[in-house]
Coordinates of C-alpha atoms (C1' of nucleotides) in Angstrom, one line a residue:
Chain A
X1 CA 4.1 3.4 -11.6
X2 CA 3.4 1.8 -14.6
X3 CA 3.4 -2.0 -15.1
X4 CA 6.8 -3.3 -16.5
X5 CA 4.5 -5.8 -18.6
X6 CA 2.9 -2.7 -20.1
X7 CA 5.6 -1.3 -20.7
X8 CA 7.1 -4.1 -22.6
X9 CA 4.0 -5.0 -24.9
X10 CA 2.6 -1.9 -25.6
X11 CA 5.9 0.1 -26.1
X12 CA 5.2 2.2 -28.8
X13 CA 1.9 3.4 -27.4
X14 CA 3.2 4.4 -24.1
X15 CA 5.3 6.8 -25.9
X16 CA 2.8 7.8 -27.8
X17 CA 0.5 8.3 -25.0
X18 CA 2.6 9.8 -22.5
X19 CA 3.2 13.0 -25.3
X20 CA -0.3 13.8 -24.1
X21 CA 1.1 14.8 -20.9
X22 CA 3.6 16.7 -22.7
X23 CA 6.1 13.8 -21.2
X24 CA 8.5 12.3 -24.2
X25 CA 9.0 9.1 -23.0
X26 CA 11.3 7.7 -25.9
X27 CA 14.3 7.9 -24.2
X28 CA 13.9 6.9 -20.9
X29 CA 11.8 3.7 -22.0
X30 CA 14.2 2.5 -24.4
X31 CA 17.0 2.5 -21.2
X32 CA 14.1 1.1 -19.0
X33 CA 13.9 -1.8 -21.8
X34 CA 17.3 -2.5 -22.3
X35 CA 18.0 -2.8 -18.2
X36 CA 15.1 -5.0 -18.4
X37 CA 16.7 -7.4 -20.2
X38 CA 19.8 -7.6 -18.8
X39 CA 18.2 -7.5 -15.1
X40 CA 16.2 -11.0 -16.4
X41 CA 20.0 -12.0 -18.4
X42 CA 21.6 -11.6 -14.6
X43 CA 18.5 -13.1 -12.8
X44 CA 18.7 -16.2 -14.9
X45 CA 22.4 -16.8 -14.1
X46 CA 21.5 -15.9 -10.5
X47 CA 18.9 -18.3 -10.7
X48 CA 21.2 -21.0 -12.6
X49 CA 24.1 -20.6 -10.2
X50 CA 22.0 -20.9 -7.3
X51 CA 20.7 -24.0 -8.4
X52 CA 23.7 -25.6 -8.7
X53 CA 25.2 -24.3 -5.6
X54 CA 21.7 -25.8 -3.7
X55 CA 22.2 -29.4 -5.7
X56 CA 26.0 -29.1 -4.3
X57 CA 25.2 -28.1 -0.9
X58 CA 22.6 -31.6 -1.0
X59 CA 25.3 -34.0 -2.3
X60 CA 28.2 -32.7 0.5
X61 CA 25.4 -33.5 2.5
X62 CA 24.6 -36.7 1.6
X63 CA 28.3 -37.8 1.7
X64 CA 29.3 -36.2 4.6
X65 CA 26.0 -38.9 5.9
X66 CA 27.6 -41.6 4.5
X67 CA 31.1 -41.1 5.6
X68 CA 32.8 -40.2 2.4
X69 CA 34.5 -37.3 3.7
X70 CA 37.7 -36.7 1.3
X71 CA 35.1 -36.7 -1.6
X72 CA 33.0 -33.8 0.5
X73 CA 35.7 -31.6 1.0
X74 CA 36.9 -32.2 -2.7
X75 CA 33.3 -30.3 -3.8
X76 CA 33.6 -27.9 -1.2
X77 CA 36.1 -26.1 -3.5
X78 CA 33.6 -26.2 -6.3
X79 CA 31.3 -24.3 -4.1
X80 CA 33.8 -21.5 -3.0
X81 CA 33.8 -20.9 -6.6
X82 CA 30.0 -20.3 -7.0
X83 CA 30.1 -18.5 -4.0
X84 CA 31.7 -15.7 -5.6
X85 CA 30.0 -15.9 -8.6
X86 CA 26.7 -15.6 -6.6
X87 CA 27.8 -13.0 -4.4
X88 CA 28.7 -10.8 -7.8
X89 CA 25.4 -11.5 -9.8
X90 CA 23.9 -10.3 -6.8
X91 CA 25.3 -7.3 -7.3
X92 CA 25.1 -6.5 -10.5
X93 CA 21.2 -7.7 -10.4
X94 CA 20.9 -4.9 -7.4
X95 CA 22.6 -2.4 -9.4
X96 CA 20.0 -3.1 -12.3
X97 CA 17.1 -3.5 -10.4
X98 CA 17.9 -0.1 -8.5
X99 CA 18.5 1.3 -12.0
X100 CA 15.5 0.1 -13.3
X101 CA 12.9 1.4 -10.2
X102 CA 14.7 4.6 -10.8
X103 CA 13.5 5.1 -14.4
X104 CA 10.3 3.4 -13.9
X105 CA 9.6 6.4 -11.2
X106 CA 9.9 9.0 -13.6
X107 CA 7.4 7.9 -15.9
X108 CA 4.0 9.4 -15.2
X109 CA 0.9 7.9 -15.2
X110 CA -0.7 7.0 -18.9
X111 CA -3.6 9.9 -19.5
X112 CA -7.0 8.1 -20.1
X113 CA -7.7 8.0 -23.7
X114 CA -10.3 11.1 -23.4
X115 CA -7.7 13.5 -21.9
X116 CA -7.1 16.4 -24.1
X117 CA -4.1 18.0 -25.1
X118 CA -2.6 20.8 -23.4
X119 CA -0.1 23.0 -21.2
X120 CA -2.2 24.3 -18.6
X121 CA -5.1 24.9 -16.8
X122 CA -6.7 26.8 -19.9
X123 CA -6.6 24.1 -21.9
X124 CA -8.9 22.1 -19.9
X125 CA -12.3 21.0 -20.6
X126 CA -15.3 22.4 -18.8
X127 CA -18.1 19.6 -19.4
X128 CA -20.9 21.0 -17.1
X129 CA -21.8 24.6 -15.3
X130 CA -24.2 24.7 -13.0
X131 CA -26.3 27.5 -10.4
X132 CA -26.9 31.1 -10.9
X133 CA -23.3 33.6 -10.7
X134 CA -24.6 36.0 -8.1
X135 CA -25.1 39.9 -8.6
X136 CA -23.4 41.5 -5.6
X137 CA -23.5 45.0 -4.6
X138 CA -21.1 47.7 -5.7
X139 CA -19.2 47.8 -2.2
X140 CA -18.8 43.3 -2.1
X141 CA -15.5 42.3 0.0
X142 CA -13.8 39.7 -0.8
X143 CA -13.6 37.1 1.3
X144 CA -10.8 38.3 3.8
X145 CA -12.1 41.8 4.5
X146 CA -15.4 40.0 5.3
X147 CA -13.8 38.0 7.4
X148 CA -11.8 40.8 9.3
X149 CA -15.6 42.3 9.3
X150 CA -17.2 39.7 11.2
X151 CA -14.3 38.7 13.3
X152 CA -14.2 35.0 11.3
X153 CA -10.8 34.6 10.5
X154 CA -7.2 35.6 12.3
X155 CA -4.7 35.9 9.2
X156 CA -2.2 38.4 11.0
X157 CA -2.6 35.7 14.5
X158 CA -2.0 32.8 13.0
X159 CA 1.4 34.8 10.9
X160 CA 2.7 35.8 14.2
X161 CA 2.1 32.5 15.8
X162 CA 3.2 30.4 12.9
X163 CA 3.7 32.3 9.8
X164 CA 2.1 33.2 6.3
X165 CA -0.6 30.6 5.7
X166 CA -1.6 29.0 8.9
X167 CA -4.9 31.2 9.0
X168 CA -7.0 31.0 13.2
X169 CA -10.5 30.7 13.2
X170 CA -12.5 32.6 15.6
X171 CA -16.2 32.6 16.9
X172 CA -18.3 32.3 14.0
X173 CA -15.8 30.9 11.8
X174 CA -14.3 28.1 13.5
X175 CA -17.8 27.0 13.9
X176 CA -18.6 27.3 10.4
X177 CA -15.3 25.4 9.9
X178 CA -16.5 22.1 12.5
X179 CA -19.9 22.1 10.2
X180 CA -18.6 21.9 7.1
X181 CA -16.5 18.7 8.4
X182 CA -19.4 17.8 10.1
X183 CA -21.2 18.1 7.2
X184 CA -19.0 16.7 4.4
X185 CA -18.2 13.7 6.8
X186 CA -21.8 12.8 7.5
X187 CA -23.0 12.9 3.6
X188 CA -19.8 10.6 2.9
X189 CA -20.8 8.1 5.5
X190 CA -24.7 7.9 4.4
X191 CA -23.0 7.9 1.0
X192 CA -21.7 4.6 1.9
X193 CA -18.2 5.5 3.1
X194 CA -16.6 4.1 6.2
X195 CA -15.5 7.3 8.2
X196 CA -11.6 6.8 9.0
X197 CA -9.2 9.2 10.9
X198 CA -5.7 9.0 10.1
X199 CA -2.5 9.5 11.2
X200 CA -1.2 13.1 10.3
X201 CA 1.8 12.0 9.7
X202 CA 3.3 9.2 8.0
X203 CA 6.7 7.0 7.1
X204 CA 8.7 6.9 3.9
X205 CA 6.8 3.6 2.6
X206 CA 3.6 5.2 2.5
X207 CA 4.7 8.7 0.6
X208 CA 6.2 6.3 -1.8
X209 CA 3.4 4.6 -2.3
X210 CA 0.8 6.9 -3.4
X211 CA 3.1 9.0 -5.1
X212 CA 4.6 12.2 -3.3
X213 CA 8.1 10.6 -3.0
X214 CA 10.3 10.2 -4.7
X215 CA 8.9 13.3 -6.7
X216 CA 7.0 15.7 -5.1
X217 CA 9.5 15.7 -1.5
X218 CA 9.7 19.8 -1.6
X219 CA 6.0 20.1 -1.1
X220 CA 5.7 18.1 1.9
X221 CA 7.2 19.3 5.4
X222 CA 8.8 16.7 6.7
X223 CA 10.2 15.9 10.5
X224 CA 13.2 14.8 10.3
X225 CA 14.5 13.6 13.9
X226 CA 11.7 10.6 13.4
X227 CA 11.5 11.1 9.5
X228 CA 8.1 11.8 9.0
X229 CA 6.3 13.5 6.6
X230 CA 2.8 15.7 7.8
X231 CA 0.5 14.5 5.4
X232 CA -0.8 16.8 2.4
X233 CA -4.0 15.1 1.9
X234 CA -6.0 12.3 3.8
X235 CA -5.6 10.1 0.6
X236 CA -2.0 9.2 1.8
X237 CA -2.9 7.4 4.7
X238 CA -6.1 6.2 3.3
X239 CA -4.8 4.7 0.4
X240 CA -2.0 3.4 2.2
X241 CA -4.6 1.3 4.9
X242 CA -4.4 -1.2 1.7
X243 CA -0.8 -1.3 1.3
X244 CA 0.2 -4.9 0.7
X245 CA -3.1 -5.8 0.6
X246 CA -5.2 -8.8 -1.7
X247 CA -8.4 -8.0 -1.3
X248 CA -11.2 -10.7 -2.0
X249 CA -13.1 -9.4 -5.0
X250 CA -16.3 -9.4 -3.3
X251 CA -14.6 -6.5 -1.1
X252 CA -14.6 -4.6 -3.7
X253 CA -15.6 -1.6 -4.2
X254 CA -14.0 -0.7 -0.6
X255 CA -15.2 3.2 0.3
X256 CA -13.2 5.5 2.4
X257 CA -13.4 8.4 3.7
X258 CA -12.0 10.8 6.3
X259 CA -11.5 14.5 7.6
X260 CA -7.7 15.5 8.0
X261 CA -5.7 18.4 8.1
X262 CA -3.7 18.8 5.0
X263 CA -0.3 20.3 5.1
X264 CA 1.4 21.5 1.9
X265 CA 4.6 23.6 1.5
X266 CA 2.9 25.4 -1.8
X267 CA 7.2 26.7 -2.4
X268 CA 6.9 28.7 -5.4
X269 CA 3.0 30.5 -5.0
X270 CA 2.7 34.1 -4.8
X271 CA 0.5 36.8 -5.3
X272 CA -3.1 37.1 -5.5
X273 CA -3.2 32.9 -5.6
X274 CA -2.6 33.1 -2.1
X275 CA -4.1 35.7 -0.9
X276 CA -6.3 35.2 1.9
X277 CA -7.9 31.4 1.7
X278 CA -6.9 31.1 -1.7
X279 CA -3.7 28.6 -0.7
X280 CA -2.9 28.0 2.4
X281 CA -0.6 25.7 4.5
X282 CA -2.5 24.1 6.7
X283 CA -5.8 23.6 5.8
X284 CA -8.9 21.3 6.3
X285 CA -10.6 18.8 4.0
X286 CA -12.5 15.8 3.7
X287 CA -11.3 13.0 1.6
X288 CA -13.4 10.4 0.0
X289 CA -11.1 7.1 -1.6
X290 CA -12.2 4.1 -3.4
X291 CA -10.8 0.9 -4.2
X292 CA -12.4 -1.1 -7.3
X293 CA -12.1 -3.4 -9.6
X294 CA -10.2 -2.2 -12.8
X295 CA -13.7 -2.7 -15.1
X296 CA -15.5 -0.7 -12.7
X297 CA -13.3 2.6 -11.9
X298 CA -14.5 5.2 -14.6
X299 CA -18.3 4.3 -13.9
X300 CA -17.0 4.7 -10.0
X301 CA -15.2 8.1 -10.8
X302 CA -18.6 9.7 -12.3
X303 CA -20.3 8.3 -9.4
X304 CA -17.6 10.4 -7.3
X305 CA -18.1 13.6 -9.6
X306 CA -21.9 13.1 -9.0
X307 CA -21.6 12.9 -5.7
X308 CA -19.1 16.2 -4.9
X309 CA -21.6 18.2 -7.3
X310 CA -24.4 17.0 -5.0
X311 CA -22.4 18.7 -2.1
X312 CA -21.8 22.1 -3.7
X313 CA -25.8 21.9 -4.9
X314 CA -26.8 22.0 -1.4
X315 CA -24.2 24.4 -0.8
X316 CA -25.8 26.6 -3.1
X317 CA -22.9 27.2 -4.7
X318 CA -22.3 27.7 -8.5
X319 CA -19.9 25.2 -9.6
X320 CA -18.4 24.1 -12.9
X321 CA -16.5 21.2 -13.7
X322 CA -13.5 20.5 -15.4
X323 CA -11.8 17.6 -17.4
X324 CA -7.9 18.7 -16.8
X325 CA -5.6 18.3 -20.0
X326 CA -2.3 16.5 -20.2
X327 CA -0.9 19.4 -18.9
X328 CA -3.0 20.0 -16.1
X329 CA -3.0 16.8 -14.3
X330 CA -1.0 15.4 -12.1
X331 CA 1.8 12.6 -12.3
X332 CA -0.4 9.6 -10.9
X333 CA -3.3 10.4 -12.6
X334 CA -4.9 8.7 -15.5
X335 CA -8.3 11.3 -15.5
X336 CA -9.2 13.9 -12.9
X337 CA -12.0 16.3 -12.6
X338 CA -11.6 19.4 -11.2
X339 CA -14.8 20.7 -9.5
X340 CA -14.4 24.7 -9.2
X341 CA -16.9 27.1 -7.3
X342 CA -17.5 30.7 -8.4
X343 CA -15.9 33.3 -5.9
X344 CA -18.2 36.0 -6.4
X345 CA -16.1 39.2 -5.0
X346 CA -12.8 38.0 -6.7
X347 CA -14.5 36.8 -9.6
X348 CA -12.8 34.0 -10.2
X349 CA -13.2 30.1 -10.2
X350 CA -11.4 28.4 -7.1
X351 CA -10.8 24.6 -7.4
X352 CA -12.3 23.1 -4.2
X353 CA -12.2 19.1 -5.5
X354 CA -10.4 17.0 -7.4
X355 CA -11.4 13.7 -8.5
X356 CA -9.0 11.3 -10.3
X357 CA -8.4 7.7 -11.1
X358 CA -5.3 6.8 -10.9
X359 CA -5.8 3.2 -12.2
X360 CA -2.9 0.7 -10.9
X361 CA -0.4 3.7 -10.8
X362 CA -0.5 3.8 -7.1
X363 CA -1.9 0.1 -6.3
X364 CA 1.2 -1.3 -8.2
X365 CA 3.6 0.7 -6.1
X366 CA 1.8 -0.5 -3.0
X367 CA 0.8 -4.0 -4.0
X368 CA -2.7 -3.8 -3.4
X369 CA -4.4 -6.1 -4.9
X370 CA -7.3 -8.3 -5.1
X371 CA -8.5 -12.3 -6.2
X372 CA -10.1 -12.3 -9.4
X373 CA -12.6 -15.2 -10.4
X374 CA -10.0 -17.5 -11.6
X375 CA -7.4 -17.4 -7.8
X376 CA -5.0 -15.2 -9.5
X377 CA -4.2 -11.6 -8.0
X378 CA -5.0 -8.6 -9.9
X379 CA -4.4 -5.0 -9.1
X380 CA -6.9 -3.4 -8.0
X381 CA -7.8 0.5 -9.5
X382 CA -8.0 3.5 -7.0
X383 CA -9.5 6.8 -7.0
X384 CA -9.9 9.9 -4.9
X385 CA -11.2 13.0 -4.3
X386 CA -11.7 15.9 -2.4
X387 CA -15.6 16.2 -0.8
X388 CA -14.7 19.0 0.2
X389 CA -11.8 21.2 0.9
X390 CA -12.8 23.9 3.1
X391 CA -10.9 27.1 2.7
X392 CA -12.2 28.0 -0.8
X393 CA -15.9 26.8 -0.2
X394 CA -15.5 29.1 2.8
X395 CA -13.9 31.9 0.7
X396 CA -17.2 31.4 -1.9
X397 CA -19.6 30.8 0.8
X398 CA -18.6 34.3 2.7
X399 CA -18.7 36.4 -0.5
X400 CA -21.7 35.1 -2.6
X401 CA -23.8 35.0 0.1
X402 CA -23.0 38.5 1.8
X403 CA -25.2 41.6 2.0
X404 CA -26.2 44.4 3.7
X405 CA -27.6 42.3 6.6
X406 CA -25.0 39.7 6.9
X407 CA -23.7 37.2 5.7
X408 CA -26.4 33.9 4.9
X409 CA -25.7 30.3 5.8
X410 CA -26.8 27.4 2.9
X411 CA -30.1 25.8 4.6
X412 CA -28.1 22.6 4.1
X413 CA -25.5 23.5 7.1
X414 CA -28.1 24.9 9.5
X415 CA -28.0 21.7 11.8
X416 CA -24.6 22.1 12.0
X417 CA -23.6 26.1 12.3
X418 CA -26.4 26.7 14.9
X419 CA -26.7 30.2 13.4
X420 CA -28.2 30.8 9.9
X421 CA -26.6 34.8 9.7
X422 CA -23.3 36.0 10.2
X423 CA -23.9 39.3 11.6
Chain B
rG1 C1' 13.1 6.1 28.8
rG2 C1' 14.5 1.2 31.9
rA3 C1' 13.9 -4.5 32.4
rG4 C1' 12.1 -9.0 30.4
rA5 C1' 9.4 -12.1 26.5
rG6 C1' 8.4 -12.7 21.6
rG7 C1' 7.9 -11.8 15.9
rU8 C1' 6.8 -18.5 11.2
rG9 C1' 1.5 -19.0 5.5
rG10 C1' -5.7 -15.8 6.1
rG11 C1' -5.8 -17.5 11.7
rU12 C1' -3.9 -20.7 15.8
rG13 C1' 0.7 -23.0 16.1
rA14 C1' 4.9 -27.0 15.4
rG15 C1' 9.7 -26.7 13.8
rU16 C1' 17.2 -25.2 17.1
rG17 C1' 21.8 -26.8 11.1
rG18 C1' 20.5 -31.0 5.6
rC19 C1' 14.3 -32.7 0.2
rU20 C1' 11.0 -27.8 5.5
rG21 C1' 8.1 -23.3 1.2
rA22 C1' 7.6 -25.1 5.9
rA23 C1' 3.8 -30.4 10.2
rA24 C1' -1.0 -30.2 12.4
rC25 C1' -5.5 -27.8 13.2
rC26 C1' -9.0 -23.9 11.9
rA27 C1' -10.8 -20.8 8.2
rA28 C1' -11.6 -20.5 2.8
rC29 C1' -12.6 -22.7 -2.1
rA30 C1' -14.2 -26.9 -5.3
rG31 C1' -16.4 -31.7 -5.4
rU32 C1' -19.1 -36.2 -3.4
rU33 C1' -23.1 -37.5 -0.2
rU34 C1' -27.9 -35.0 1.0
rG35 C1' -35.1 -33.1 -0.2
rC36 C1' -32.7 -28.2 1.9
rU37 C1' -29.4 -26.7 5.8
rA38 C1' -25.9 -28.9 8.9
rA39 C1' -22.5 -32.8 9.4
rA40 C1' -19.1 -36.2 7.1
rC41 C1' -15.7 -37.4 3.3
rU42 C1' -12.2 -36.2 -0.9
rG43 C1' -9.3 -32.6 -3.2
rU44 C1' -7.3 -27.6 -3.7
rC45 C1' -5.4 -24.0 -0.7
rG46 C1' 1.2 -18.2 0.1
rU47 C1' 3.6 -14.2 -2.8
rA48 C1' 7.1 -12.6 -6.2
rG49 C1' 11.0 -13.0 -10.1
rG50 C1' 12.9 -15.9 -14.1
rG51 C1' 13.0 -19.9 -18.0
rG52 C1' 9.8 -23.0 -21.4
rU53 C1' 4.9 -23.4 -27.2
rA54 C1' 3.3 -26.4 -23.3
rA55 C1' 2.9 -30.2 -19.3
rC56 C1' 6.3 -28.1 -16.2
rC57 C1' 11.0 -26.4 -14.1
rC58 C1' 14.3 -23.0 -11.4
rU59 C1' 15.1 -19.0 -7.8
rA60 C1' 13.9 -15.9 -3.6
rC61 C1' 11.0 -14.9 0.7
rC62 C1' 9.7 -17.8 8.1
rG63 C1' 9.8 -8.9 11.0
rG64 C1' 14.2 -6.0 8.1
rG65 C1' 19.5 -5.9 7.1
rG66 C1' 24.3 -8.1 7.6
rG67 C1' 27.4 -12.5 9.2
rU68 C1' 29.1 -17.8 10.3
rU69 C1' 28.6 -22.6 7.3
rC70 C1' 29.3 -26.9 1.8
rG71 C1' 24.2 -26.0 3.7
rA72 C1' 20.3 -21.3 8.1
rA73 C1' 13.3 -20.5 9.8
rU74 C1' 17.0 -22.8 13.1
rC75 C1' 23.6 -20.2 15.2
rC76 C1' 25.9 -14.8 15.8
rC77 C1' 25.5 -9.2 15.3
rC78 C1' 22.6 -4.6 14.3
rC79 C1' 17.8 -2.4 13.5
rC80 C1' 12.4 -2.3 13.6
rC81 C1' 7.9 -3.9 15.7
rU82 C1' 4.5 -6.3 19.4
rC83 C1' 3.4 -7.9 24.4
rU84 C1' 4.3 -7.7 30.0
rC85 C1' 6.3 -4.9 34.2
rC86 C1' 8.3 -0.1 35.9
rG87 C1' 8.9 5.2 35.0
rC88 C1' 6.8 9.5 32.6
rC89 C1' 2.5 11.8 30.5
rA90 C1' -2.5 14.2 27.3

RNA sequence: GGAGAGGUGGGUGAGUGGCUGAAACCAACAGUUUGCUAAACUGUCGUAGGGGUAACCCUACCGGGGGUUCGAAUCCCCCCCUCUCCGCCA
């Protein structure tokens, strides 16, 4: 969330900036500003009232030492009296303090000051293009008829077995599947990544923390016997190793990364969006987070965006990348790039990364933090993106590279398919 | 799942009702000494909230939450976690 020092200093332009995300702000911040000051009205009583009731609590002591009983239990009644007084500023404080985490929540993350305005996905920037939009024959499939053709891919398996959107790889496929991790993971790690694997599913604390409670709770599936929630991406139990964390500067930049399944919901899509790999349920991906320090995060976010179009390049994949608008983005995020790769039968661009810093959005929910140069704790910026998710590269790998003899695998993934046709 | 033991600051570990936010040691940091390194010595050394122009002061936190008491790291209750043994099991 944002800092409550933020919030309180630069008022006006956190409105002003938060109408880039099509969020009006006005309202909510002046409550969140007005609970703020009574919360610190009630702490300082707290704080005044327990002060006095310590001091009282060291004098009965002291005359209970030397004997002076009469004049001990005289004070006692003094304390009853504070007692209750504490015990009720304690409540109100809670009830503030609840009140003001609630509205805090709502506020999404400020945009980055080169975010541009907008509603939606056509409003966003593309800033680079890249690779040559293939010429298929007349007679191209799209990706799930090839996949039928080749015996790749179980849709109607995995329906019966689980339901819409839990998709079983066969042969060919799930091979092509175990390079692509094997793949992504081993460029992150020569990248400089340490190579993680996660739980799949994690507590409360930690879906608070990076963001997907208390907001997004309908998009993850959640267990509730143990209450659990299957992770929707590998940055939640990434970015939550860190939780609670101070890091020592020289730490810093700490690189993650990690293959996980992802499981999302997706209530609400229909229609051709989910048609075959377009969205799925379950699905693969490997995640690449970093931690740094707050001067250094957009320089580390191009790095990132370098490094994901490096992956599609030896793909051999034409790619394009976008700068999301207000509109676009998500709640934590301050700037994201969206990396999208051209499906060639479908003709269409299918987002397979997306990069974002989310600054100390998610690092001041989760207190992670790090020593600056002068002892004091500062907290720290993170970032994350996909590198890669797999059912779309697969979707744009199957149907850009077919043809009459099969379907070609990228030079790039040859020591890991075994096979360098799908026939 | 059953039985027992235990959870204290970055680490080890004292502390069973009253200046204990917490001894001591180690680690870390700064300085002195030193040709350099090491050693030795001196000092600093938790986090958060609040108040004050400031020096500084107050408050909370010893796994989490309640309770007893004028006063709780210390006593009581519930929960969580770790370890050991047994059972079960990929």
């Amino acid at each position: 969330m944002i800092e409550m020092q933020v919030i309180r200093a630069q008022t006006a332009d956190v409105v002003e900036r938060l109408k880039v995300k099509n969020f009006d702000a006005a309202e909510i911040i002046d409550r969140i500003l007005e609970v703020d000051g009574e919360r610190r009205k009630t702490q300082k009583s707290l704080d005044d009232t327990l002060a006095e009731s310590n001091q009282l609590a060291r004098d009965i002591g002291a005359l209970f030492k030397s004997g002076k009983r009469d004049e001990a239990e005289q004070m006692k009644e003094r304390t009853a009296l504070l007692k209750q007084q504490v015990k009720a500023l304690q409540e109100i404080l809670e009830t503030l303090t609840a009140e003001q985490d609630k509205l805090l929540v709502q506020l999404p993350n400020l945009p980055h000051a080169s975010v541009p305005q907008g509603k939606s996905a056509e409003d966003n920037d593309i800033v680079h293009s890249e690779g040559e939009v293939p010429v298929l024959v007349p007679d191209a499939m799209p990706h799930w008829e090839l996949a039928k053709k080749y015996d790749l891919i179980d849709f109607e398996c995995g329906t019966r077995i689980t339901g819409a959107g839990f998709p079983v790889y066969k042969g060919k496929g799930a091979r092509l599947q175990r390079a692509l991790i094997g793949f992504f993971l081993d460029s992150a790690v020569e990248a400089g990544y340490t190579e993680y694997q996660p739980p799949l599913l994690v507590n409360e604390a930690s879906a608070y923390a990076t963001g997907q409670l208390p907001d997004k709770e309908g998009q993850m599936y959640h267990v509730q016997l143990d209450n659990l929630y299957l992770i929707p991406t590998a940055e939640v139990p990434v970015t939550n190793f860190f939780r609670d964390m101070i890091l020592r500067q020289e730490d810093l930049p700490v690189k993650s990364t990690a293959y996980s399944a992802c499981f999302r919901r997706e209530a609400g899509s229909y229609g051709k969006d989910v048609r075959g790999l377009n969205r799925l349920h379950q699905f693969d991906k490997v995640e690449v987070v970093q931690i740094t320090h707050p001067d250094k995060s957009y320089d580390t976010l191009e790095d990132m965006v370098k490094y994901v179009s490096g992956l599609l390049r030896k793909l051999e994949l034409p790619f394009r990348i976008a700068r999301l608008c207000g509109g676009d983005m998500s709640f934590a995020s301050a700037l994201t790039f969206d990396m999208e790769v051209y499906s060639a039968a479908q003709q269409r661009w299918l987002e397979v990364s997306s990069i974002s810093n989310f600054e100390t959005f998610q690092s001041n929910r989760m207190k992670l933090r790090f020593r600056g140069e002068d002892g004091k704790t500062i907290l720290a910026h993170t970032l994350n993106g996909s590198a890669l998710a797999l059912p779309r590269i697969v979707a744009a790998l199957l149907e850009n590279n077919q043809s009459p003899e099969g379907i070609r695998i990228p030079k790039a993934l040859l020591p890991y398919t075994g096979f360098e046709v799908i026939v």
